[in-house]
PDB file of C-alpha atoms in Angstrom:
ATOM      1  CA  SER X   1      34.871 -69.060 -95.353  1.00 74.00           C
ATOM      2  CA  ALA X   2      36.891 -68.964 -92.270  1.00 83.00           C
ATOM      3  CA  VAL X   3      36.234 -66.096 -90.012  1.00 90.00           C
ATOM      4  CA  ILE X   4      39.225 -64.527 -88.598  1.00 94.00           C
ATOM      5  CA  SER X   5      39.858 -62.228 -85.762  1.00 95.00           C
ATOM      6  CA  GLN X   6      43.506 -60.258 -85.360  1.00 96.00           C
ATOM      7  CA  LYS X   7      44.274 -58.140 -82.121  1.00 96.00           C
ATOM      8  CA  PRO X   8      45.137 -55.349 -81.880  1.00 96.00           C
ATOM      9  CA  SER X   9      43.636 -53.807 -84.620  1.00 95.00           C
ATOM     10  CA  ARG X  10      46.331 -50.887 -84.413  1.00 96.00           C
ATOM     11  CA  ASP X  11      48.648 -49.972 -82.317  1.00 97.00           C
ATOM     12  CA  ILE X  12      51.593 -46.716 -82.267  1.00 97.00           C
ATOM     13  CA  CYS X  13      55.139 -47.685 -80.858  1.00 97.00           C
ATOM     14  CA  GLN X  14      58.264 -46.797 -79.855  1.00 97.00           C
ATOM     15  CA  ARG X  15      61.295 -47.480 -81.357  1.00 97.00           C
ATOM     16  CA  GLY X  16      63.497 -50.071 -80.248  1.00 97.00           C
ATOM     17  CA  THR X  17      59.961 -52.044 -78.525  1.00 97.00           C
ATOM     18  CA  SER X  18      58.425 -55.050 -79.775  1.00 97.00           C
ATOM     19  CA  LEU X  19      54.760 -56.033 -80.637  1.00 98.00           C
ATOM     20  CA  THR X  20      53.187 -59.121 -80.634  1.00 98.00           C
ATOM     21  CA  ILE X  21      50.063 -59.669 -83.077  1.00 98.00           C
ATOM     22  CA  GLN X  22      47.730 -62.638 -82.601  1.00 98.00           C
ATOM     23  CA  CYS X  23      45.624 -63.895 -85.165  1.00 97.00           C
ATOM     24  CA  GLN X  24      42.896 -66.043 -84.266  1.00 97.00           C
ATOM     25  CA  VAL X  25      40.878 -68.798 -86.393  1.00 95.00           C
ATOM     26  CA  ASP X  26      37.111 -70.057 -86.300  1.00 94.00           C
ATOM     27  CA  SER X  27      37.755 -73.633 -86.976  1.00 91.00           C
ATOM     28  CA  GLN X  28      41.486 -75.673 -87.778  1.00 92.00           C
ATOM     29  CA  VAL X  29      43.473 -74.909 -90.563  1.00 90.00           C
ATOM     30  CA  THR X  30      46.895 -76.095 -91.583  1.00 87.00           C
ATOM     31  CA  MET X  31      48.554 -73.494 -92.763  1.00 88.00           C
ATOM     32  CA  MET X  32      48.809 -69.825 -91.849  1.00 93.00           C
ATOM     33  CA  PHE X  33      50.263 -66.586 -93.576  1.00 94.00           C
ATOM     34  CA  TRP X  34      51.403 -63.605 -92.172  1.00 97.00           C
ATOM     35  CA  TYR X  35      51.695 -60.810 -95.151  1.00 96.00           C
ATOM     36  CA  ARG X  36      53.353 -57.141 -94.591  1.00 96.00           C
ATOM     37  CA  GLN X  37      51.121 -54.282 -96.424  1.00 92.00           C
ATOM     38  CA  GLN X  38      53.487 -51.272 -96.629  1.00 90.00           C
ATOM     39  CA  PRO X  39      51.768 -47.934 -96.931  1.00 84.00           C
ATOM     40  CA  GLY X  40      50.253 -47.501-100.585  1.00 80.00           C
ATOM     41  CA  GLN X  41      51.970 -50.953-101.445  1.00 84.00           C
ATOM     42  CA  SER X  42      50.938 -54.812-102.037  1.00 86.00           C
ATOM     43  CA  LEU X  43      51.222 -57.548 -99.702  1.00 90.00           C
ATOM     44  CA  THR X  44      54.693 -59.657 -99.157  1.00 93.00           C
ATOM     45  CA  LEU X  45      54.770 -62.407 -97.647  1.00 93.00           C
ATOM     46  CA  ILE X  46      56.537 -62.734 -94.318  1.00 96.00           C
ATOM     47  CA  ALA X  47      56.045 -66.669 -93.436  1.00 95.00           C
ATOM     48  CA  THR X  48      53.710 -69.347 -93.473  1.00 93.00           C
ATOM     49  CA  ALA X  49      52.755 -71.105 -90.093  1.00 93.00           C
ATOM     50  CA  ASN X  50      52.145 -74.657 -89.799  1.00 86.00           C
ATOM     51  CA  GLN X  51      50.963 -75.922 -86.435  1.00 84.00           C
ATOM     52  CA  GLY X  52      53.745 -78.589 -85.002  1.00 81.00           C
ATOM     53  CA  SER X  53      56.916 -77.230 -87.205  1.00 83.00           C
ATOM     54  CA  GLU X  54      58.938 -74.122 -87.304  1.00 88.00           C
ATOM     55  CA  ALA X  55      57.635 -70.825 -89.539  1.00 92.00           C
ATOM     56  CA  THR X  56      59.057 -70.561 -93.311  1.00 93.00           C
ATOM     57  CA  TYR X  57      60.225 -67.382 -93.827  1.00 95.00           C
ATOM     58  CA  GLU X  58      60.775 -65.753 -97.291  1.00 93.00           C
ATOM     59  CA  SER X  59      63.527 -64.117 -98.460  1.00 93.00           C
ATOM     60  CA  GLY X  60      63.933 -60.792 -96.567  1.00 94.00           C
ATOM     61  CA  PHE X  61      62.739 -62.131 -93.822  1.00 96.00           C
ATOM     62  CA  VAL X  62      64.480 -63.672 -90.163  1.00 96.00           C
ATOM     63  CA  ILE X  63      63.101 -65.225 -87.779  1.00 96.00           C
ATOM     64  CA  ASP X  64      64.524 -63.116 -85.373  1.00 97.00           C
ATOM     65  CA  LYS X  65      63.255 -59.659 -86.551  1.00 97.00           C
ATOM     66  CA  PHE X  66      59.513 -61.701 -86.990  1.00 97.00           C
ATOM     67  CA  PRO X  67      59.770 -64.807 -84.503  1.00 96.00           C
ATOM     68  CA  ILE X  68      56.212 -66.435 -85.275  1.00 96.00           C
ATOM     69  CA  SER X  69      54.386 -68.810 -83.071  1.00 94.00           C
ATOM     70  CA  ARG X  70      52.001 -71.474 -83.814  1.00 94.00           C
ATOM     71  CA  PRO X  71      50.480 -73.471 -80.844  1.00 92.00           C
ATOM     72  CA  ASN X  72      47.792 -75.052 -82.020  1.00 92.00           C
ATOM     73  CA  LEU X  73      45.390 -75.141 -85.282  1.00 93.00           C
ATOM     74  CA  THR X  74      43.505 -72.274 -84.727  1.00 94.00           C
ATOM     75  CA  PHE X  75      45.664 -69.757 -83.647  1.00 95.00           C
ATOM     76  CA  SER X  76      49.177 -67.859 -84.401  1.00 96.00           C
ATOM     77  CA  THR X  77      51.024 -64.669 -83.439  1.00 97.00           C
ATOM     78  CA  LEU X  78      53.807 -62.654 -85.058  1.00 98.00           C
ATOM     79  CA  THR X  79      56.122 -60.603 -83.033  1.00 98.00           C
ATOM     80  CA  VAL X  80      57.748 -57.411 -84.751  1.00 98.00           C
ATOM     81  CA  SER X  81      60.599 -56.637 -82.618  1.00 98.00           C
ATOM     82  CA  ASN X  82      63.073 -54.145 -82.485  1.00 97.00           C
ATOM     83  CA  MET X  83      60.858 -51.617 -84.203  1.00 97.00           C
ATOM     84  CA  SER X  84      61.876 -48.934 -86.628  1.00 97.00           C
ATOM     85  CA  PRO X  85      59.615 -46.228 -88.507  1.00 96.00           C
ATOM     86  CA  GLU X  86      60.092 -48.885 -91.491  1.00 95.00           C
ATOM     87  CA  ASP X  87      58.351 -51.270 -89.874  1.00 96.00           C
ATOM     88  CA  SER X  88      55.135 -49.020 -89.775  1.00 96.00           C
ATOM     89  CA  SER X  89      52.718 -51.168 -92.033  1.00 96.00           C
ATOM     90  CA  ILE X  90      49.226 -53.202 -91.462  1.00 94.00           C
ATOM     91  CA  TYR X  91      50.185 -57.013 -91.018  1.00 97.00           C
ATOM     92  CA  LEU X  92      47.668 -59.110 -92.406  1.00 95.00           C
ATOM     93  CA  CYS X  93      47.354 -63.077 -91.269  1.00 96.00           C
ATOM     94  CA  SER X  94      45.336 -65.114 -93.801  1.00 94.00           C
ATOM     95  CA  VAL X  95      44.723 -68.920 -93.822  1.00 93.00           C
ATOM     96  CA  GLU X  96      44.338 -71.486 -96.214  1.00 86.00           C
ATOM     97  CA  GLY X  97      40.805 -72.014 -97.997  1.00 79.00           C
ATOM     98  CA  GLY X  98      40.833 -75.711 -97.257  1.00 72.00           C
ATOM     99  CA  SER X  99      40.777 -76.373-101.307  1.00 72.00           C
ATOM    100  CA  SER X 100      43.247 -77.371-103.266  1.00 68.00           C
ATOM    101  CA  TYR X 101      42.861 -74.265-105.545  1.00 69.00           C
ATOM    102  CA  ASN X 102      45.301 -72.182-103.325  1.00 74.00           C
ATOM    103  CA  GLU X 103      42.797 -69.553-102.555  1.00 84.00           C
ATOM    104  CA  GLN X 104      43.636 -67.825 -98.833  1.00 90.00           C
ATOM    105  CA  PHE X 105      40.797 -65.940 -96.116  1.00 92.00           C
ATOM    106  CA  PHE X 106      42.352 -63.081 -94.486  1.00 93.00           C
ATOM    107  CA  GLY X 107      41.741 -61.607 -91.350  1.00 94.00           C
ATOM    108  CA  PRO X 108      41.372 -57.399 -90.892  1.00 93.00           C
ATOM    109  CA  GLY X 109      44.701 -56.756 -90.418  1.00 94.00           C
ATOM    110  CA  THR X 110      46.745 -54.621 -87.769  1.00 96.00           C
ATOM    111  CA  ARG X 111      48.134 -51.135 -88.377  1.00 95.00           C
ATOM    112  CA  LEU X 112      51.232 -50.182 -87.379  1.00 97.00           C
ATOM    113  CA  THR X 113      52.660 -47.104 -86.291  1.00 97.00           C
ATOM    114  CA  VAL X 114      55.913 -46.978 -85.154  1.00 97.00           C
ATOM    115  CA  LEU X 115      57.711 -43.695 -83.981  1.00 96.00           C
TER     116      LEU X 115
ATOM    117  CA  ALA V   1      58.775 -67.850-110.624  1.00 77.00           C
ATOM    118  CA  GLN V   2      55.176 -65.959-111.055  1.00 82.00           C
ATOM    119  CA  SER V   3      54.236 -62.527-111.519  1.00 89.00           C
ATOM    120  CA  VAL V   4      51.479 -59.636-111.873  1.00 94.00           C
ATOM    121  CA  THR V   5      51.269 -56.977-113.490  1.00 94.00           C
ATOM    122  CA  GLN V   6      47.931 -54.628-112.920  1.00 95.00           C
ATOM    123  CA  LEU V   7      48.028 -51.986-115.200  1.00 92.00           C
ATOM    124  CA  GLY V   8      46.653 -48.418-113.818  1.00 91.00           C
ATOM    125  CA  SER V   9      47.264 -48.231-109.944  1.00 92.00           C
ATOM    126  CA  HIS V  10      44.179 -45.637-110.131  1.00 96.00           C
ATOM    127  CA  VAL V  11      40.985 -45.405-112.097  1.00 97.00           C
ATOM    128  CA  SER V  12      38.333 -43.502-111.824  1.00 97.00           C
ATOM    129  CA  VAL V  13      34.680 -44.155-113.058  1.00 97.00           C
ATOM    130  CA  SER V  14      31.509 -42.491-113.065  1.00 97.00           C
ATOM    131  CA  GLU V  15      28.521 -43.936-111.063  1.00 97.00           C
ATOM    132  CA  GLY V  16      26.697 -46.549-113.565  1.00 97.00           C
ATOM    133  CA  ALA V  17      29.890 -46.560-115.801  1.00 97.00           C
ATOM    134  CA  LEU V  18      31.635 -49.548-116.835  1.00 97.00           C
ATOM    135  CA  VAL V  19      34.800 -51.005-114.653  1.00 97.00           C
ATOM    136  CA  LEU V  20      37.479 -52.430-116.163  1.00 98.00           C
ATOM    137  CA  LEU V  21      40.474 -53.470-114.448  1.00 98.00           C
ATOM    138  CA  ARG V  22      43.595 -55.096-116.165  1.00 97.00           C
ATOM    139  CA  CYS V  23      45.556 -57.695-114.696  1.00 97.00           C
ATOM    140  CA  ASN V  24      48.094 -60.119-116.704  1.00 96.00           C
ATOM    141  CA  TYR V  25      49.993 -62.980-114.921  1.00 94.00           C
ATOM    142  CA  SER V  26      53.245 -64.633-115.711  1.00 91.00           C
ATOM    143  CA  SER V  27      53.968 -68.321-114.650  1.00 84.00           C
ATOM    144  CA  SER V  28      55.466 -71.410-116.055  1.00 78.00           C
ATOM    145  CA  VAL V  29      52.373 -73.597-115.079  1.00 81.00           C
ATOM    146  CA  PRO V  30      48.865 -72.958-115.353  1.00 80.00           C
ATOM    147  CA  PRO V  31      47.787 -70.998-112.909  1.00 86.00           C
ATOM    148  CA  TYR V  32      45.137 -70.248-110.325  1.00 91.00           C
ATOM    149  CA  LEU V  33      44.223 -66.667-110.593  1.00 94.00           C
ATOM    150  CA  PHE V  34      42.199 -64.369-107.819  1.00 95.00           C
ATOM    151  CA  TRP V  35      40.757 -60.941-107.578  1.00 97.00           C
ATOM    152  CA  TYR V  36      40.380 -59.828-103.861  1.00 96.00           C
ATOM    153  CA  VAL V  37      39.277 -56.161-102.828  1.00 96.00           C
ATOM    154  CA  GLN V  38      40.331 -54.438-100.219  1.00 93.00           C
ATOM    155  CA  TYR V  39      38.087 -51.852 -98.340  1.00 92.00           C
ATOM    156  CA  PRO V  40      39.306 -48.775 -96.601  1.00 86.00           C
ATOM    157  CA  ASN V  41      40.768 -50.120 -92.979  1.00 81.00           C
ATOM    158  CA  GLN V  42      40.008 -53.626 -93.628  1.00 85.00           C
ATOM    159  CA  GLY V  43      41.526 -57.357 -94.731  1.00 87.00           C
ATOM    160  CA  LEU V  44      41.093 -58.457 -98.255  1.00 91.00           C
ATOM    161  CA  GLN V  45      37.502 -60.076 -99.429  1.00 93.00           C
ATOM    162  CA  LEU V  46      38.004 -63.226-102.286  1.00 92.00           C
ATOM    163  CA  LEU V  47      35.787 -61.785-104.810  1.00 95.00           C
ATOM    164  CA  LEU V  48      36.287 -64.332-107.462  1.00 94.00           C
ATOM    165  CA  LYS V  49      39.081 -66.992-108.352  1.00 92.00           C
ATOM    166  CA  TYR V  50      39.540 -69.121-111.483  1.00 93.00           C
ATOM    167  CA  THR V  51      40.942 -72.733-110.825  1.00 88.00           C
ATOM    168  CA  THR V  52      39.971 -74.784-113.899  1.00 84.00           C
ATOM    169  CA  GLY V  53      36.941 -75.698-116.156  1.00 85.00           C
ATOM    170  CA  ALA V  54      34.587 -72.447-117.239  1.00 87.00           C
ATOM    171  CA  THR V  55      36.769 -69.143-118.456  1.00 90.00           C
ATOM    172  CA  LEU V  56      34.128 -66.563-117.605  1.00 95.00           C
ATOM    173  CA  VAL V  57      33.271 -66.519-113.646  1.00 95.00           C
ATOM    174  CA  LYS V  58      31.588 -64.706-111.283  1.00 95.00           C
ATOM    175  CA  GLY V  59      32.152 -63.254-108.135  1.00 94.00           C
ATOM    176  CA  ILE V  60      29.975 -61.302-105.549  1.00 93.00           C
ATOM    177  CA  ASN V  61      29.037 -57.738-106.433  1.00 93.00           C
ATOM    178  CA  GLY V  62      28.050 -58.488-109.322  1.00 95.00           C
ATOM    179  CA  PHE V  63      31.591 -58.597-110.772  1.00 97.00           C
ATOM    180  CA  GLU V  64      33.065 -61.164-113.059  1.00 97.00           C
ATOM    181  CA  ALA V  65      36.687 -62.111-114.673  1.00 97.00           C
ATOM    182  CA  GLU V  66      37.352 -63.537-117.749  1.00 95.00           C
ATOM    183  CA  PHE V  67      40.613 -66.144-118.093  1.00 94.00           C
ATOM    184  CA  LYS V  68      42.317 -65.427-120.805  1.00 94.00           C
ATOM    185  CA  LYS V  69      45.785 -67.631-121.485  1.00 91.00           C
ATOM    186  CA  SER V  70      46.507 -66.637-124.834  1.00 92.00           C
ATOM    187  CA  GLU V  71      46.917 -63.324-123.911  1.00 93.00           C
ATOM    188  CA  THR V  72      47.966 -64.168-120.452  1.00 94.00           C
ATOM    189  CA  SER V  73      45.318 -61.675-118.695  1.00 96.00           C
ATOM    190  CA  PHE V  74      42.374 -62.179-115.748  1.00 97.00           C
ATOM    191  CA  HIS V  75      40.604 -58.718-116.042  1.00 97.00           C
ATOM    192  CA  LEU V  76      37.777 -57.874-113.942  1.00 98.00           C
ATOM    193  CA  THR V  77      34.586 -55.944-115.345  1.00 98.00           C
ATOM    194  CA  LYS V  78      31.655 -54.983-113.624  1.00 97.00           C
ATOM    195  CA  PRO V  79      28.607 -53.688-116.190  1.00 97.00           C
ATOM    196  CA  SER V  80      27.868 -50.726-113.423  1.00 97.00           C
ATOM    197  CA  ALA V  81      29.603 -48.914-111.269  1.00 97.00           C
ATOM    198  CA  HIS V  82      28.275 -48.195-107.797  1.00 96.00           C
ATOM    199  CA  MET V  83      29.542 -45.699-105.194  1.00 96.00           C
ATOM    200  CA  SER V  84      29.874 -49.031-102.884  1.00 95.00           C
ATOM    201  CA  ASP V  85      32.522 -50.329-105.562  1.00 96.00           C
ATOM    202  CA  ALA V  86      35.223 -47.938-104.141  1.00 96.00           C
ATOM    203  CA  ALA V  87      38.458 -49.816-102.787  1.00 96.00           C
ATOM    204  CA  GLU V  88      41.496 -51.317-103.811  1.00 94.00           C
ATOM    205  CA  TYR V  89      41.651 -54.095-105.667  1.00 96.00           C
ATOM    206  CA  PHE V  90      44.430 -56.647-106.064  1.00 96.00           C
ATOM    207  CA  CYS V  91      44.793 -59.678-108.425  1.00 96.00           C
ATOM    208  CA  ALA V  92      46.670 -62.671-107.471  1.00 94.00           C
ATOM    209  CA  VAL V  93      48.193 -65.880-109.412  1.00 92.00           C
ATOM    210  CA  GLY V  94      49.088 -69.398-107.764  1.00 87.00           C
ATOM    211  CA  ARG V  95      50.159 -72.588-108.876  1.00 77.00           C
ATOM    212  CA  ARG V  96      49.501 -76.321-107.967  1.00 70.00           C
ATOM    213  CA  GLY V  97      52.219 -77.700-105.880  1.00 68.00           C
ATOM    214  CA  SER V  98      53.006 -74.227-104.176  1.00 65.00           C
ATOM    215  CA  ASN V  99      51.897 -75.025-100.622  1.00 67.00           C
ATOM    216  CA  TYR V 100      48.941 -72.260-101.393  1.00 73.00           C
ATOM    217  CA  LYS V 101      51.596 -69.700-101.786  1.00 82.00           C
ATOM    218  CA  LEU V 102      50.240 -66.544-103.939  1.00 89.00           C
ATOM    219  CA  THR V 103      52.047 -64.070-105.605  1.00 90.00           C
ATOM    220  CA  PHE V 104      49.666 -60.396-105.626  1.00 93.00           C
ATOM    221  CA  GLY V 105      50.229 -57.358-107.700  1.00 93.00           C
ATOM    222  CA  LYS V 106      50.602 -54.196-106.792  1.00 92.00           C
ATOM    223  CA  GLY V 107      47.089 -53.001-106.602  1.00 94.00           C
ATOM    224  CA  THR V 108      44.278 -50.750-108.307  1.00 96.00           C
ATOM    225  CA  LEU V 109      42.543 -48.148-106.581  1.00 95.00           C
ATOM    226  CA  LEU V 110      39.211 -47.786-107.871  1.00 97.00           C
ATOM    227  CA  THR V 111      37.518 -44.623-107.076  1.00 97.00           C
ATOM    228  CA  VAL V 112      33.798 -44.033-108.081  1.00 97.00           C
ATOM    229  CA  ASN V 113      32.389 -40.343-108.830  1.00 95.00           C
ATOM    230  CA  PRO V 114      28.764 -39.743-108.524  1.00 93.00           C
TER     231      PRO V 114
END
């Protein structure tokens, strides 16, 4: 399985600012995913990021709020823009497992608190 | 559309007791099914998966799950709970041709009492 790291591991931010979260994988992968896990909740897919193409956003998430970059096969960033306290969540990146069975492997997450 | 229902947001067992975490799914096509575990302040770790073939699948840390098509269930079990099993467990469903998208259940928090 892939080894995935995220930076920062946690942050406390002020309302109205933006934070960029980095996701690094130790091997080349085609598909990367960004999830939000709100306090006490399950995972909600924000977008799918394929290298060389625009990210595909899920219903309820827009590029202006969550811009994503995918410059190569081992790296992606998610920016949380113009933050409000409602954006306080854990943000997780994941990668496809390389088989054809939908498995994904997850990073450790970024714990974001917005004041 | 797919959906996952995990019965019981919180399950508490004694150390050494049977662990049973329930998961029911809805899918219009044969599903791929997964259990993930999330330890405090960590990401999700794949515990086990059902794709095709044998319906009883074994995972890490002594866990296993059985795919029952007639009951649309994929319950997770472990014969004897250990204190280190305390974590949040998520059931997830995927399907062929969905570009690896997974639908997650709401999670079940397992606590293990000494």
